[in-house]
Coordinates of C-alpha atoms in Angstrom, one line a residue:
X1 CA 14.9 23.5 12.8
X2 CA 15.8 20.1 14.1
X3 CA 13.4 17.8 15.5
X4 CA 13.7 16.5 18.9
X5 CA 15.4 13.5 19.8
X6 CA 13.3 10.7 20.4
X7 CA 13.1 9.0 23.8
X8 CA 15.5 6.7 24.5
X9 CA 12.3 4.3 26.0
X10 CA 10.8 4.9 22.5
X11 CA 14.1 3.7 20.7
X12 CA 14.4 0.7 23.1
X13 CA 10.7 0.1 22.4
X14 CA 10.7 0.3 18.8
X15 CA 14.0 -1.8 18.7
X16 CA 11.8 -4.9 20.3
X17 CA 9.1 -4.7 17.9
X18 CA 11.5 -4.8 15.0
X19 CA 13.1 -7.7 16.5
X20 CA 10.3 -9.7 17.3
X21 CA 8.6 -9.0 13.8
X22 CA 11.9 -10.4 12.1
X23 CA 12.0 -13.1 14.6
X24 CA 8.5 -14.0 13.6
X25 CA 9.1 -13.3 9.8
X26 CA 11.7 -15.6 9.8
X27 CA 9.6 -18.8 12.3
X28 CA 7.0 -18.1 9.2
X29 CA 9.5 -19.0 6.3
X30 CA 9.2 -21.7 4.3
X31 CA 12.2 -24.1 4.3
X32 CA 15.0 -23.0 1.6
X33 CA 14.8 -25.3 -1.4
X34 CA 18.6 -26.4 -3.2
X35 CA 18.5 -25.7 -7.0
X36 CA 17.3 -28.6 -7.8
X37 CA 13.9 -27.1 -6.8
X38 CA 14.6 -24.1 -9.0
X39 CA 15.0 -26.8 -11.9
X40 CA 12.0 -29.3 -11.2
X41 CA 10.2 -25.9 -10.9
X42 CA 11.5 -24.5 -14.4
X43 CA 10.6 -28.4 -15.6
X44 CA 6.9 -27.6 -14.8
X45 CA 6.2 -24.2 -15.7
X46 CA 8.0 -25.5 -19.5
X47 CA 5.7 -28.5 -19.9
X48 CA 2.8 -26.9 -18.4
X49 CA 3.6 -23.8 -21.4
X50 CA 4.0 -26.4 -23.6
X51 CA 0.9 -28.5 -22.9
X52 CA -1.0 -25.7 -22.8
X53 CA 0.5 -24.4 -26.0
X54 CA -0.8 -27.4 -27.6
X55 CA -4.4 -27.0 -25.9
X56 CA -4.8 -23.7 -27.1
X57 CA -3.8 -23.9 -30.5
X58 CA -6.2 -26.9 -31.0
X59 CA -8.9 -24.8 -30.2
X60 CA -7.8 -22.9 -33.0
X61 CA -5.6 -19.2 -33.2
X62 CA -7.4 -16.9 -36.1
X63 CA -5.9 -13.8 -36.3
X64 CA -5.4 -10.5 -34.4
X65 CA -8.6 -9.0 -35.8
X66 CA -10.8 -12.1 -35.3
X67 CA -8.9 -14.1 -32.8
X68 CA -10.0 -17.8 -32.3
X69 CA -10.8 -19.4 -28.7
X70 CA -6.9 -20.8 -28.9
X71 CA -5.3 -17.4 -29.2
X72 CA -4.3 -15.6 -26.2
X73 CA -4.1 -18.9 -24.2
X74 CA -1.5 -19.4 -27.2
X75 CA 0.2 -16.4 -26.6
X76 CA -0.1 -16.7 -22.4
X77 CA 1.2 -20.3 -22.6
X78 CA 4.4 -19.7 -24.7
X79 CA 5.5 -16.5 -22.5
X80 CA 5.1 -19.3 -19.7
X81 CA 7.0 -21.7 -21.7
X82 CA 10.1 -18.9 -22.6
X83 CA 10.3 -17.6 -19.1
X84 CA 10.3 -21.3 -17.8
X85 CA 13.2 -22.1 -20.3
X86 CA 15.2 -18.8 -19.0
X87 CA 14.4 -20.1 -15.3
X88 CA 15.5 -23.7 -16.3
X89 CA 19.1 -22.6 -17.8
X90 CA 20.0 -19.3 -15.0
X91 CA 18.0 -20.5 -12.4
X92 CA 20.8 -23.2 -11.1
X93 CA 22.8 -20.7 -9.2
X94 CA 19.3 -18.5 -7.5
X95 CA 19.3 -19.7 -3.6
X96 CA 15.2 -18.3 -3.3
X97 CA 13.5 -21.5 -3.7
X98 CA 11.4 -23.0 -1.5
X99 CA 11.3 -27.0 -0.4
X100 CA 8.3 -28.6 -1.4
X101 CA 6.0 -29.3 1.6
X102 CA 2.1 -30.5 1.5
X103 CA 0.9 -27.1 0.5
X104 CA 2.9 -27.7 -3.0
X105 CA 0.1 -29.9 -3.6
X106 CA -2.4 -27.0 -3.6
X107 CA -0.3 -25.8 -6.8
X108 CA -0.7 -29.4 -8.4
X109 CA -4.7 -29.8 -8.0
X110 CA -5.0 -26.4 -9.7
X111 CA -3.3 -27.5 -11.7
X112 CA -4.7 -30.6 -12.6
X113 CA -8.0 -29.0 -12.3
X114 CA -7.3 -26.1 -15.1
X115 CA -6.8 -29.2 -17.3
X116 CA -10.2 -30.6 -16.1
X117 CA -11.2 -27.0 -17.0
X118 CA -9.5 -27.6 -20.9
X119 CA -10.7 -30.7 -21.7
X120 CA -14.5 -30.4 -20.2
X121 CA -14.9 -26.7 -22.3
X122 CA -15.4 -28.3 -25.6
X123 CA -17.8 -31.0 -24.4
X124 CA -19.7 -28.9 -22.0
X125 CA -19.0 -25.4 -22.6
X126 CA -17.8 -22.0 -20.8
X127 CA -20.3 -22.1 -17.9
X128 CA -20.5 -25.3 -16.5
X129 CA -16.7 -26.0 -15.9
X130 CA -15.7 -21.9 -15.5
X131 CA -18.2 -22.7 -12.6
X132 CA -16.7 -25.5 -10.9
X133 CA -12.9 -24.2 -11.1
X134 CA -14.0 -21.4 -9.5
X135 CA -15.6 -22.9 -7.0
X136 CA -12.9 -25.3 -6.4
X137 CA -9.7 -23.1 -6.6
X138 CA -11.9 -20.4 -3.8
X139 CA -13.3 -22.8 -1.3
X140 CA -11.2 -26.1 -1.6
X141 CA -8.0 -24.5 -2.4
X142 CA -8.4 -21.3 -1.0
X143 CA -10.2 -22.0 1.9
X144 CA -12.9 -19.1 1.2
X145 CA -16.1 -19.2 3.0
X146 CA -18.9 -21.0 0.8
X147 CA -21.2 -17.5 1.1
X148 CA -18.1 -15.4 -0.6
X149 CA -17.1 -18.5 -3.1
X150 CA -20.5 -18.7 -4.5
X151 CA -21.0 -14.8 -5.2
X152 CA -17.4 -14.2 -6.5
X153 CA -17.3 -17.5 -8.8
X154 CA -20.9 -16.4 -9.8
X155 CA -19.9 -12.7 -10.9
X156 CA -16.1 -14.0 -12.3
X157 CA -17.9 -16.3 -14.8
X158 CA -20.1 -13.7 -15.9
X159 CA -18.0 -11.1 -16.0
X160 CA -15.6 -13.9 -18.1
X161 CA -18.4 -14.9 -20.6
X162 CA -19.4 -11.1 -21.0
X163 CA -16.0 -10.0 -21.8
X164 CA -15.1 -13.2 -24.0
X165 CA -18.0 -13.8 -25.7
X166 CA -19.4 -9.8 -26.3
X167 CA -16.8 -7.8 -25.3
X168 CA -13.5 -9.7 -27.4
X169 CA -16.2 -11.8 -29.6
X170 CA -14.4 -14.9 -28.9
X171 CA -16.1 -18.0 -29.9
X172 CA -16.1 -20.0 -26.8
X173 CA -18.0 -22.8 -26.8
X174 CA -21.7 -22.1 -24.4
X175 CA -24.7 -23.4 -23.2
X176 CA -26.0 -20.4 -22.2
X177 CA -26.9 -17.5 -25.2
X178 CA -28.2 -14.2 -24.0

């Protein structure tokens, strides 16, 4: 059996809505970037795989059975740093980047602030500074409301120093000993 044809009010109808969601879709896109934005974008994800790289593997690697605090930062950091270099040699001839507007600053305070993060970890431990990017990425970054910023930075650092200190045994540096 065949199924009815629809109205031709409904196919007029539904043919507006389509084109006023595309028409919206594309009022809401960012400005297209030229490839130099694919390769100042490749330049920062390398030396940010890099840096980090370097960060980690201070903090020292161990091994697979016993990792050290360095180790899977290690590992995170130079699949950042290879995909980066891929980007930086095919990425030239991609058309999807974006231009960099005021919110591309958003993507440089976290980042600046996940360095904070790095260097304060050793001096002060996992809490403190787990704490404060958490609270800074959700309700300065984010925009989240203070009531939801508090209880999911709360719970995501102890869900964090449960799994990393207990759960993976990893010797992060802590004020706190339970």
């Amino acid at each position: 059996m065949t199924e009815p044809a629809p109205h031709p009010h409904t196919r007029d109808l539904l043919a507006e809505i389509e084109a006023e969601v595309a028409h919206e879709l594309e009022e809401e896109r960012p400005t297209p970037g030229e490839p130099v934005y694919q390769t100042v974008g490749a330049l920062v994800g390398l030396a940010i795989g890099l840096g980090g790289g370097v960060l980690a593997f201070r903090y020292g690697l161990g091994s697979l059975s016993e990792p050290g605090p360095g180790l899977w930062p290690f590992a995170v950091s130079v699949i950042v740093a290879v995909l980066s270099a891929v980007l930086l040699v095919t990425g030239r001839g991609l058309t999807d980047s974006e231009a960099f507007t005021r919110s591309s600053l958003l993507a440089v305070a976290g980042m600046v602030t996940f360095v904070v993060f790095g260097v304060l970890l050793p001096l002060t431990g996992f809490e403190i500074p787990a704490l404060a990017l958490c609270v800074i990425w959700l309700r300065f970054l984010g925009g989240e409301s203070w009531r939801n910023t508090v209880v999911i930075s709360v719970v995501t650092v102890a869900a964090f120093y449960f799994l990393f200190l207990y759960g993976l045994r990893i010797p992060l540096p802590h004020l706190i000993s339970l």
